[in-house]
Amino acid sequence: MTKTAHHELVILGGGPAGYVAAIRAAQLGINVACIDENPRFGGTCLRVGCIPSKALLESSHLYEEARHRFADHGLKINGIEVDLDAMMARKDKIVDTLTGGIDLLFNKRGVTAYRGRGKLRDVESIEITPCGGADADQPTIVTADQILLCPGSVPARLPSVEEDGDRIGNSTTALSFPEVPEKLVVIGGGYIGLELGSVWNRLGSHVVVLEAFDRVLPGLDNEMANLAHRAFKKQGIEFHTNAMVSSARVDESQVKPCTVEVVDGETIYCDRVLLATGRAPATDDLGLAAAGIQTDRRGFIEVNEEFQTSVPGVYAIGDCIGGAMLAHKAMEEGIVCVERMAGIASEMNYDVIPAIVYTYPEIAMVGRTEEQLKEAGIEYKKGVCPLGANGRARTLGDTDGRVKILADAETDRVLGVHIIGPRAGDLIAEAASAMEFGASSEDIARTCHAHPTLAEAVHEAAMDVDDRAIHTA
Amino acid sequence: SDRAKFVMPAAQRLLDEHQLSASDVPATGPGGRLLKEDVQAFIRNGGK
């Protein structure tokens, strides 16, 4: 017999969009339920995205430091080895702890959790089919006053790349290779390809990045992307730009199990292939058609400014509606969407969403790039601080990098901040706060920054906007 | 208005230099903050 339940708000998807929205809704006194088909809540970010990738980036970076940088500090170690199983186990434990944490939070806040595959039956009910496992059960049908769709995204596929989920796979596959591949081809020079490419490069793989465009890291400020590109090359990553992949397949008859063919280029034989050309909305099989919910031709759910879909009472946020596919964008939308349902006049500011690439060096940005400002015809001033002029960077032994602040030439309002270097991702937070408050570069310059810190480079760059930096000439 | 405003640091510097009071200048920043650009515009428009 089918079980039934009713909630004021039912959220389909327990990733950063869904679980945050669920907790916020519960805080606001809404009877809320969250459905997720995976054994763990947390979505792509916690299970197979942000968190596991950052764990491996940190571990592999420490290995790199120990091998190449410890000597600079007068530290000699002999015979450092990689225990890949232990490294993976550490990563898995972090994922385990954090995803388990969501269950605790749901419990504490009174969010009803459903594990199973949810599909819209109509505009007010969802059928949940259990995905097996110990608590496998009959289907449940939940009805709701309001439905919030947060199905997220999946790695985009290419017809020419024959993924077998093992030798040729996506980011999820590349987070759990059973051994360090001797040669790894990464298709796509975006942040996912470069982060995971960096992990395996550091652990000893010969990494070849194939990028269809003439530059890596699309969306980032040109200058920062170029500096990063140069740094990655120096680290031993091989790049082929303007390289269109015509086919990739497993071919056991070759010496190397994978064959990658490039249009007008050489054929590359390698051990593993990571397809990282982008992500697509996970909006198939949600029953959107049954409920009359419209998507665009790429499958993104169309919403208005209130995050309402073409059907009143059904809302959508996160990766499935497009825009920046970032966890914090999805989380923010979750809070704003639910608060509005509760009558709070919450606002989403899409102009101030920081973005970070956790490579070494780290790259972070908020606001607009120089290219975007030029294209929009906005006159701007630029302030720069190279990290070589920063005392803290010197003590860390990490002086490659810079902070760049772009401010309106007339009003001095900060329009964009770009940072490349150690802890860029943490440093960008100050810039985001400043921009959220409508700060001018002078406002940042007049804020006392602790010494010695990397944050002083932000301070100096702000002063440099008006050519009054103290520590650079 | 004599409503208390939050004045951004650079805006305060500019107010002081031009011997203006925050209450003279319309604020357009988030949460009613008085921005440097508000003071600049006020001065440029001859104190209007």
PDB file of N, CA and C in Angstrom, chain A residues 234-326:
ATOM      1  N   LYS A 234      54.268  25.445 -15.500  1.00  0.00           N
ATOM      2  CA  LYS A 234      55.504  25.284 -14.739  1.00  0.00           C
ATOM      3  C   LYS A 234      55.434  24.072 -13.815  1.00  0.00           C
ATOM      4  N   GLN A 235      54.218  23.759 -13.359  1.00  0.00           N
ATOM      5  CA  GLN A 235      54.039  22.597 -12.482  1.00  0.00           C
ATOM      6  C   GLN A 235      54.058  21.286 -13.257  1.00  0.00           C
ATOM      7  N   GLY A 236      54.145  21.389 -14.598  1.00  0.00           N
ATOM      8  CA  GLY A 236      54.290  20.175 -15.389  1.00  0.00           C
ATOM      9  C   GLY A 236      53.033  19.724 -16.103  1.00  0.00           C
ATOM     10  N   ILE A 237      51.944  20.476 -15.964  1.00  0.00           N
ATOM     11  CA  ILE A 237      50.738  20.109 -16.701  1.00  0.00           C
ATOM     12  C   ILE A 237      50.922  20.525 -18.156  1.00  0.00           C
ATOM     13  N   GLU A 238      50.574  19.609 -19.058  1.00  0.00           N
ATOM     14  CA  GLU A 238      50.725  19.882 -20.492  1.00  0.00           C
ATOM     15  C   GLU A 238      49.392  20.406 -21.029  1.00  0.00           C
ATOM     16  N   PHE A 239      49.435  21.499 -21.761  1.00  0.00           N
ATOM     17  CA  PHE A 239      48.200  22.096 -22.282  1.00  0.00           C
ATOM     18  C   PHE A 239      48.159  22.066 -23.797  1.00  0.00           C
ATOM     19  N   HIS A 240      46.986  21.712 -24.315  1.00  0.00           N
ATOM     20  CA  HIS A 240      46.731  21.889 -25.741  1.00  0.00           C
ATOM     21  C   HIS A 240      45.488  22.757 -25.838  1.00  0.00           C
ATOM     22  N   THR A 241      45.659  24.019 -26.248  1.00  0.00           N
ATOM     23  CA  THR A 241      44.496  24.882 -26.421  1.00  0.00           C
ATOM     24  C   THR A 241      44.014  24.776 -27.871  1.00  0.00           C
ATOM     25  N   ASN A 242      42.836  25.299 -28.147  1.00  0.00           N
ATOM     26  CA  ASN A 242      42.188  25.150 -29.451  1.00  0.00           C
ATOM     27  C   ASN A 242      42.146  23.685 -29.863  1.00  0.00           C
ATOM     28  N   ALA A 243      42.011  22.819 -28.885  1.00  0.00           N
ATOM     29  CA  ALA A 243      42.041  21.379 -29.156  1.00  0.00           C
ATOM     30  C   ALA A 243      40.637  20.797 -29.003  1.00  0.00           C
ATOM     31  N   MET A 244      40.050  20.416 -30.132  1.00  0.00           N
ATOM     32  CA  MET A 244      38.719  19.801 -30.130  1.00  0.00           C
ATOM     33  C   MET A 244      38.882  18.292 -30.127  1.00  0.00           C
ATOM     34  N   VAL A 245      38.269  17.648 -29.167  1.00  0.00           N
ATOM     35  CA  VAL A 245      38.360  16.189 -29.096  1.00  0.00           C
ATOM     36  C   VAL A 245      37.352  15.585 -30.080  1.00  0.00           C
ATOM     37  N   SER A 246      37.857  14.746 -30.994  1.00  0.00           N
ATOM     38  CA  SER A 246      36.922  14.115 -31.944  1.00  0.00           C
ATOM     39  C   SER A 246      36.458  12.762 -31.442  1.00  0.00           C
ATOM     40  N   SER A 247      37.284  12.109 -30.612  1.00  0.00           N
ATOM     41  CA  SER A 247      36.804  10.869 -29.996  1.00  0.00           C
ATOM     42  C   SER A 247      37.674  10.493 -28.816  1.00  0.00           C
ATOM     43  N   ALA A 248      37.069   9.810 -27.882  1.00  0.00           N
ATOM     44  CA  ALA A 248      37.812   9.219 -26.762  1.00  0.00           C
ATOM     45  C   ALA A 248      37.139   7.904 -26.451  1.00  0.00           C
ATOM     46  N   ARG A 249      37.936   6.864 -26.409  1.00  0.00           N
ATOM     47  CA  ARG A 249      37.350   5.531 -26.161  1.00  0.00           C
ATOM     48  C   ARG A 249      38.364   4.623 -25.506  1.00  0.00           C
ATOM     49  N   VAL A 250      37.840   3.601 -24.869  1.00  0.00           N
ATOM     50  CA  VAL A 250      38.713   2.592 -24.302  1.00  0.00           C
ATOM     51  C   VAL A 250      39.076   1.627 -25.424  1.00  0.00           C
ATOM     52  N   ASP A 251      40.358   1.412 -25.599  1.00  0.00           N
ATOM     53  CA  ASP A 251      40.815   0.509 -26.655  1.00  0.00           C
ATOM     54  C   ASP A 251      41.952  -0.335 -26.084  1.00  0.00           C
ATOM     55  N   GLU A 252      41.573  -1.489 -25.589  1.00  0.00           N
ATOM     56  CA  GLU A 252      42.530  -2.351 -24.878  1.00  0.00           C
ATOM     57  C   GLU A 252      43.609  -2.900 -25.801  1.00  0.00           C
ATOM     58  N   SER A 253      43.393  -2.783 -27.127  1.00  0.00           N
ATOM     59  CA  SER A 253      44.388  -3.339 -28.043  1.00  0.00           C
ATOM     60  C   SER A 253      45.644  -2.467 -28.109  1.00  0.00           C
ATOM     61  N   GLN A 254      45.525  -1.220 -27.618  1.00  0.00           N
ATOM     62  CA  GLN A 254      46.695  -0.337 -27.618  1.00  0.00           C
ATOM     63  C   GLN A 254      47.532  -0.563 -26.355  1.00  0.00           C
ATOM     64  N   VAL A 255      48.725  -0.016 -26.386  1.00  0.00           N
ATOM     65  CA  VAL A 255      49.614  -0.147 -25.225  1.00  0.00           C
ATOM     66  C   VAL A 255      48.962   0.510 -24.003  1.00  0.00           C
ATOM     67  N   LYS A 256      48.375   1.697 -24.224  1.00  0.00           N
ATOM     68  CA  LYS A 256      47.623   2.385 -23.181  1.00  0.00           C
ATOM     69  C   LYS A 256      46.140   2.127 -23.421  1.00  0.00           C
ATOM     70  N   PRO A 257      45.380   1.953 -22.350  1.00  0.00           N
ATOM     71  CA  PRO A 257      43.987   1.522 -22.534  1.00  0.00           C
ATOM     72  C   PRO A 257      43.047   2.570 -23.130  1.00  0.00           C
ATOM     73  N   CYS A 258      43.419   3.862 -23.092  1.00  0.00           N
ATOM     74  CA  CYS A 258      42.510   4.875 -23.623  1.00  0.00           C
ATOM     75  C   CYS A 258      43.120   5.578 -24.834  1.00  0.00           C
ATOM     76  N   THR A 259      42.277   5.851 -25.804  1.00  0.00           N
ATOM     77  CA  THR A 259      42.712   6.551 -27.001  1.00  0.00           C
ATOM     78  C   THR A 259      41.886   7.826 -27.143  1.00  0.00           C
ATOM     79  N   VAL A 260      42.587   8.948 -27.253  1.00  0.00           N
ATOM     80  CA  VAL A 260      41.897  10.234 -27.420  1.00  0.00           C
ATOM     81  C   VAL A 260      42.364  10.861 -28.724  1.00  0.00           C
ATOM     82  N   GLU A 261      41.411  11.135 -29.599  1.00  0.00           N
ATOM     83  CA  GLU A 261      41.764  11.754 -30.873  1.00  0.00           C
ATOM     84  C   GLU A 261      41.357  13.216 -30.858  1.00  0.00           C
ATOM     85  N   VAL A 262      42.266  14.053 -31.379  1.00  0.00           N
ATOM     86  CA  VAL A 262      42.037  15.488 -31.406  1.00  0.00           C
ATOM     87  C   VAL A 262      41.965  15.939 -32.859  1.00  0.00           C
ATOM     88  N   VAL A 263      40.981  16.796 -33.168  1.00  0.00           N
ATOM     89  CA  VAL A 263      40.834  17.307 -34.531  1.00  0.00           C
ATOM     90  C   VAL A 263      42.121  18.028 -34.945  1.00  0.00           C
ATOM     91  N   ASP A 264      42.667  17.655 -36.087  1.00  0.00           N
ATOM     92  CA  ASP A 264      43.910  18.238 -36.591  1.00  0.00           C
ATOM     93  C   ASP A 264      45.056  18.161 -35.585  1.00  0.00           C
ATOM     94  N   GLY A 265      45.005  17.154 -34.727  1.00  0.00           N
ATOM     95  CA  GLY A 265      46.082  17.023 -33.749  1.00  0.00           C
ATOM     96  C   GLY A 265      46.488  15.567 -33.619  1.00  0.00           C
ATOM     97  N   GLU A 266      47.428  15.343 -32.717  1.00  0.00           N
ATOM     98  CA  GLU A 266      47.912  13.978 -32.540  1.00  0.00           C
ATOM     99  C   GLU A 266      46.899  13.150 -31.764  1.00  0.00           C
ATOM    100  N   THR A 267      47.002  11.856 -31.904  1.00  0.00           N
ATOM    101  CA  THR A 267      46.198  10.941 -31.108  1.00  0.00           C
ATOM    102  C   THR A 267      46.961  10.670 -29.811  1.00  0.00           C
ATOM    103  N   ILE A 268      46.252  10.779 -28.706  1.00  0.00           N
ATOM    104  CA  ILE A 268      46.920  10.611 -27.414  1.00  0.00           C
ATOM    105  C   ILE A 268      46.482   9.295 -26.781  1.00  0.00           C
ATOM    106  N   TYR A 269      47.461   8.531 -26.330  1.00  0.00           N
ATOM    107  CA  TYR A 269      47.164   7.284 -25.634  1.00  0.00           C
ATOM    108  C   TYR A 269      47.424   7.514 -24.143  1.00  0.00           C
ATOM    109  N   CYS A 270      46.500   7.110 -23.302  1.00  0.00           N
ATOM    110  CA  CYS A 270      46.658   7.396 -21.883  1.00  0.00           C
ATOM    111  C   CYS A 270      45.980   6.331 -21.035  1.00  0.00           C
ATOM    112  N   ASP A 271      46.169   6.451 -19.716  1.00  0.00           N
ATOM    113  CA  ASP A 271      45.601   5.465 -18.804  1.00  0.00           C
ATOM    114  C   ASP A 271      44.163   5.782 -18.422  1.00  0.00           C
ATOM    115  N   ARG A 272      43.921   7.081 -18.271  1.00  0.00           N
ATOM    116  CA  ARG A 272      42.576   7.491 -17.875  1.00  0.00           C
ATOM    117  C   ARG A 272      42.219   8.820 -18.523  1.00  0.00           C
ATOM    118  N   VAL A 273      40.909   9.036 -18.654  1.00  0.00           N
ATOM    119  CA  VAL A 273      40.416  10.280 -19.237  1.00  0.00           C
ATOM    120  C   VAL A 273      39.384  10.884 -18.289  1.00  0.00           C
ATOM    121  N   LEU A 274      39.548  12.180 -18.041  1.00  0.00           N
ATOM    122  CA  LEU A 274      38.549  12.910 -17.254  1.00  0.00           C
ATOM    123  C   LEU A 274      37.817  13.868 -18.181  1.00  0.00           C
ATOM    124  N   LEU A 275      36.522  13.661 -18.318  1.00  0.00           N
ATOM    125  CA  LEU A 275      35.709  14.576 -19.120  1.00  0.00           C
ATOM    126  C   LEU A 275      35.176  15.662 -18.190  1.00  0.00           C
ATOM    127  N   ALA A 276      35.617  16.892 -18.424  1.00  0.00           N
ATOM    128  CA  ALA A 276      35.226  18.005 -17.543  1.00  0.00           C
ATOM    129  C   ALA A 276      34.912  19.229 -18.390  1.00  0.00           C
ATOM    130  N   THR A 277      33.919  19.086 -19.253  1.00  0.00           N
ATOM    131  CA  THR A 277      33.595  20.188 -20.162  1.00  0.00           C
ATOM    132  C   THR A 277      32.430  21.028 -19.662  1.00  0.00           C
ATOM    133  N   GLY A 278      31.910  20.678 -18.510  1.00  0.00           N
ATOM    134  CA  GLY A 278      30.817  21.484 -17.982  1.00  0.00           C
ATOM    135  C   GLY A 278      29.780  20.628 -17.294  1.00  0.00           C
ATOM    136  N   ARG A 279      28.724  21.271 -16.840  1.00  0.00           N
ATOM    137  CA  ARG A 279      27.667  20.537 -16.151  1.00  0.00           C
ATOM    138  C   ARG A 279      26.311  20.900 -16.745  1.00  0.00           C
ATOM    139  N   ALA A 280      25.428  19.942 -16.730  1.00  0.00           N
ATOM    140  CA  ALA A 280      24.099  20.124 -17.311  1.00  0.00           C
ATOM    141  C   ALA A 280      23.051  19.970 -16.217  1.00  0.00           C
ATOM    142  N   PRO A 281      21.909  20.673 -16.359  1.00  0.00           N
ATOM    143  CA  PRO A 281      20.863  20.562 -15.335  1.00  0.00           C
ATOM    144  C   PRO A 281      20.322  19.137 -15.255  1.00  0.00           C
ATOM    145  N   ALA A 282      20.060  18.689 -14.033  1.00  0.00           N
ATOM    146  CA  ALA A 282      19.542  17.321 -13.835  1.00  0.00           C
ATOM    147  C   ALA A 282      18.025  17.359 -13.808  1.00  0.00           C
ATOM    148  N   THR A 283      17.442  17.741 -14.933  1.00  0.00           N
ATOM    149  CA  THR A 283      15.999  17.967 -14.939  1.00  0.00           C
ATOM    150  C   THR A 283      15.221  16.911 -15.719  1.00  0.00           C
ATOM    151  N   ASP A 284      15.916  15.871 -16.189  1.00  0.00           N
ATOM    152  CA  ASP A 284      15.202  14.760 -16.826  1.00  0.00           C
ATOM    153  C   ASP A 284      14.534  13.935 -15.735  1.00  0.00           C
ATOM    154  N   ASP A 285      13.504  13.238 -16.071  1.00  0.00           N
ATOM    155  CA  ASP A 285      12.877  12.273 -15.149  1.00  0.00           C
ATOM    156  C   ASP A 285      12.374  12.894 -13.858  1.00  0.00           C
ATOM    157  N   LEU A 286      12.088  14.187 -13.872  1.00  0.00           N
ATOM    158  CA  LEU A 286      11.538  14.822 -12.667  1.00  0.00           C
ATOM    159  C   LEU A 286      10.025  14.912 -12.761  1.00  0.00           C
ATOM    160  N   GLY A 287       9.501  14.573 -13.923  1.00  0.00           N
ATOM    161  CA  GLY A 287       8.063  14.720 -14.141  1.00  0.00           C
ATOM    162  C   GLY A 287       7.665  16.157 -14.413  1.00  0.00           C
ATOM    163  N   LEU A 288       8.608  16.949 -14.918  1.00  0.00           N
ATOM    164  CA  LEU A 288       8.318  18.366 -15.163  1.00  0.00           C
ATOM    165  C   LEU A 288       7.169  18.530 -16.154  1.00  0.00           C
ATOM    166  N   ALA A 289       7.173  17.690 -17.191  1.00  0.00           N
ATOM    167  CA  ALA A 289       6.131  17.794 -18.213  1.00  0.00           C
ATOM    168  C   ALA A 289       4.757  17.515 -17.611  1.00  0.00           C
ATOM    169  N   ALA A 290       4.700  16.511 -16.742  1.00  0.00           N
ATOM    170  CA  ALA A 290       3.423  16.145 -16.109  1.00  0.00           C
ATOM    171  C   ALA A 290       2.839  17.320 -15.343  1.00  0.00           C
ATOM    172  N   ALA A 291       3.718  18.144 -14.791  1.00  0.00           N
ATOM    173  CA  ALA A 291       3.250  19.283 -14.006  1.00  0.00           C
ATOM    174  C   ALA A 291       3.166  20.555 -14.855  1.00  0.00           C
ATOM    175  N   GLY A 292       3.559  20.449 -16.105  1.00  0.00           N
ATOM    176  CA  GLY A 292       3.493  21.608 -17.006  1.00  0.00           C
ATOM    177  C   GLY A 292       4.567  22.642 -16.737  1.00  0.00           C
ATOM    178  N   ILE A 293       5.704  22.200 -16.226  1.00  0.00           N
ATOM    179  CA  ILE A 293       6.778  23.138 -15.885  1.00  0.00           C
ATOM    180  C   ILE A 293       7.733  23.280 -17.065  1.00  0.00           C
ATOM    181  N   GLN A 294       7.991  24.534 -17.437  1.00  0.00           N
ATOM    182  CA  GLN A 294       8.790  24.776 -18.630  1.00  0.00           C
ATOM    183  C   GLN A 294      10.292  24.801 -18.352  1.00  0.00           C
ATOM    184  N   THR A 295      11.031  24.261 -19.324  1.00  0.00           N
ATOM    185  CA  THR A 295      12.492  24.364 -19.284  1.00  0.00           C
ATOM    186  C   THR A 295      12.942  25.046 -20.571  1.00  0.00           C
ATOM    187  N   ASP A 296      14.164  25.578 -20.543  1.00  0.00           N
ATOM    188  CA  ASP A 296      14.684  26.128 -21.795  1.00  0.00           C
ATOM    189  C   ASP A 296      15.256  24.971 -22.611  1.00  0.00           C
ATOM    190  N   ARG A 297      15.840  25.276 -23.764  1.00  0.00           N
ATOM    191  CA  ARG A 297      16.230  24.157 -24.639  1.00  0.00           C
ATOM    192  C   ARG A 297      17.423  23.370 -24.093  1.00  0.00           C
ATOM    193  N   ARG A 298      18.131  23.963 -23.125  1.00  0.00           N
ATOM    194  CA  ARG A 298      19.227  23.208 -22.519  1.00  0.00           C
ATOM    195  C   ARG A 298      18.772  22.418 -21.297  1.00  0.00           C
ATOM    196  N   GLY A 299      17.502  22.573 -20.937  1.00  0.00           N
ATOM    197  CA  GLY A 299      16.974  21.790 -19.818  1.00  0.00           C
ATOM    198  C   GLY A 299      16.907  22.548 -18.502  1.00  0.00           C
ATOM    199  N   PHE A 300      17.363  23.804 -18.481  1.00  0.00           N
ATOM    200  CA  PHE A 300      17.267  24.602 -17.253  1.00  0.00           C
ATOM    201  C   PHE A 300      15.806  24.989 -17.005  1.00  0.00           C
ATOM    202  N   ILE A 301      15.395  24.928 -15.756  1.00  0.00           N
ATOM    203  CA  ILE A 301      14.025  25.298 -15.408  1.00  0.00           C
ATOM    204  C   ILE A 301      13.911  26.817 -15.437  1.00  0.00           C
ATOM    205  N   GLU A 302      12.877  27.305 -16.096  1.00  0.00           N
ATOM    206  CA  GLU A 302      12.692  28.754 -16.193  1.00  0.00           C
ATOM    207  C   GLU A 302      11.946  29.265 -14.971  1.00  0.00           C
ATOM    208  N   VAL A 303      12.512  30.300 -14.339  1.00  0.00           N
ATOM    209  CA  VAL A 303      11.874  30.881 -13.156  1.00  0.00           C
ATOM    210  C   VAL A 303      11.815  32.394 -13.290  1.00  0.00           C
ATOM    211  N   ASN A 304      10.896  33.011 -12.536  1.00  0.00           N
ATOM    212  CA  ASN A 304      10.853  34.475 -12.504  1.00  0.00           C
ATOM    213  C   ASN A 304      11.698  34.979 -11.324  1.00  0.00           C
ATOM    214  N   GLU A 305      11.604  36.259 -11.024  1.00  0.00           N
ATOM    215  CA  GLU A 305      12.466  36.830  -9.978  1.00  0.00           C
ATOM    216  C   GLU A 305      12.171  36.263  -8.600  1.00  0.00           C
ATOM    217  N   GLU A 306      10.978  35.694  -8.444  1.00  0.00           N
ATOM    218  CA  GLU A 306      10.623  35.074  -7.157  1.00  0.00           C
ATOM    219  C   GLU A 306      10.996  33.590  -7.128  1.00  0.00           C
ATOM    220  N   PHE A 307      11.739  33.133  -8.133  1.00  0.00           N
ATOM    221  CA  PHE A 307      12.121  31.725  -8.279  1.00  0.00           C
ATOM    222  C   PHE A 307      10.922  30.834  -8.559  1.00  0.00           C
ATOM    223  N   GLN A 308       9.797  31.437  -9.003  1.00  0.00           N
ATOM    224  CA  GLN A 308       8.625  30.628  -9.311  1.00  0.00           C
ATOM    225  C   GLN A 308       8.721  30.121 -10.739  1.00  0.00           C
ATOM    226  N   THR A 309       8.407  28.855 -10.930  1.00  0.00           N
ATOM    227  CA  THR A 309       8.419  28.268 -12.274  1.00  0.00           C
ATOM    228  C   THR A 309       7.180  28.737 -13.016  1.00  0.00           C
ATOM    229  N   SER A 310       6.976  28.173 -14.194  1.00  0.00           N
ATOM    230  CA  SER A 310       5.796  28.535 -14.990  1.00  0.00           C
ATOM    231  C   SER A 310       4.503  28.104 -14.297  1.00  0.00           C
ATOM    232  N   VAL A 311       4.634  27.323 -13.235  1.00  0.00           N
ATOM    233  CA  VAL A 311       3.462  26.848 -12.493  1.00  0.00           C
ATOM    234  C   VAL A 311       3.444  27.474 -11.093  1.00  0.00           C
ATOM    235  N   PRO A 312       2.395  28.222 -10.748  1.00  0.00           N
ATOM    236  CA  PRO A 312       2.329  28.819  -9.407  1.00  0.00           C
ATOM    237  C   PRO A 312       2.414  27.736  -8.326  1.00  0.00           C
ATOM    238  N   GLY A 313       3.150  28.062  -7.268  1.00  0.00           N
ATOM    239  CA  GLY A 313       3.285  27.094  -6.181  1.00  0.00           C
ATOM    240  C   GLY A 313       4.468  26.160  -6.339  1.00  0.00           C
ATOM    241  N   VAL A 314       5.082  26.174  -7.523  1.00  0.00           N
ATOM    242  CA  VAL A 314       6.276  25.345  -7.745  1.00  0.00           C
ATOM    243  C   VAL A 314       7.456  26.272  -8.029  1.00  0.00           C
ATOM    244  N   TYR A 315       8.498  26.119  -7.247  1.00  0.00           N
ATOM    245  CA  TYR A 315       9.663  26.983  -7.322  1.00  0.00           C
ATOM    246  C   TYR A 315      10.898  26.160  -7.685  1.00  0.00           C
ATOM    247  N   ALA A 316      11.946  26.818  -8.150  1.00  0.00           N
ATOM    248  CA  ALA A 316      13.187  26.109  -8.475  1.00  0.00           C
ATOM    249  C   ALA A 316      14.376  27.021  -8.214  1.00  0.00           C
ATOM    250  N   ILE A 317      15.438  26.439  -7.687  1.00  0.00           N
ATOM    251  CA  ILE A 317      16.668  27.191  -7.396  1.00  0.00           C
ATOM    252  C   ILE A 317      17.892  26.299  -7.624  1.00  0.00           C
ATOM    253  N   GLY A 318      19.060  26.916  -7.571  1.00  0.00           N
ATOM    254  CA  GLY A 318      20.317  26.171  -7.667  1.00  0.00           C
ATOM    255  C   GLY A 318      20.754  25.925  -9.101  1.00  0.00           C
ATOM    256  N   ASP A 319      21.564  24.893  -9.294  1.00  0.00           N
ATOM    257  CA  ASP A 319      22.132  24.611 -10.617  1.00  0.00           C
ATOM    258  C   ASP A 319      21.053  24.405 -11.677  1.00  0.00           C
ATOM    259  N   CYS A 320      19.864  23.908 -11.283  1.00  0.00           N
ATOM    260  CA  CYS A 320      18.835  23.578 -12.277  1.00  0.00           C
ATOM    261  C   CYS A 320      18.254  24.810 -12.945  1.00  0.00           C
ATOM    262  N   ILE A 321      18.471  26.009 -12.380  1.00  0.00           N
ATOM    263  CA  ILE A 321      17.952  27.216 -13.047  1.00  0.00           C
ATOM    264  C   ILE A 321      19.060  27.975 -13.772  1.00  0.00           C
ATOM    265  N   GLY A 322      20.275  27.431 -13.776  1.00  0.00           N
ATOM    266  CA  GLY A 322      21.351  28.072 -14.512  1.00  0.00           C
ATOM    267  C   GLY A 322      21.984  29.205 -13.726  1.00  0.00           C
ATOM    268  N   GLY A 323      22.705  30.073 -14.420  1.00  0.00           N
ATOM    269  CA  GLY A 323      23.508  31.086 -13.742  1.00  0.00           C
ATOM    270  C   GLY A 323      24.783  30.427 -13.248  1.00  0.00           C
ATOM    271  N   ALA A 324      25.458  31.082 -12.313  1.00  0.00           N
ATOM    272  CA  ALA A 324      26.702  30.514 -11.792  1.00  0.00           C
ATOM    273  C   ALA A 324      26.387  29.206 -11.059  1.00  0.00           C
ATOM    274  N   MET A 325      27.010  28.114 -11.495  1.00  0.00           N
ATOM    275  CA  MET A 325      26.748  26.821 -10.848  1.00  0.00           C
ATOM    276  C   MET A 325      27.700  26.679  -9.664  1.00  0.00           C
ATOM    277  N   LEU A 326      27.362  27.396  -8.604  1.00  0.00           N
ATOM    278  CA  LEU A 326      28.212  27.416  -7.416  1.00  0.00           C
ATOM    279  C   LEU A 326      27.361  27.092  -6.191  1.00  0.00           C
TER     280      LEU A 326
END
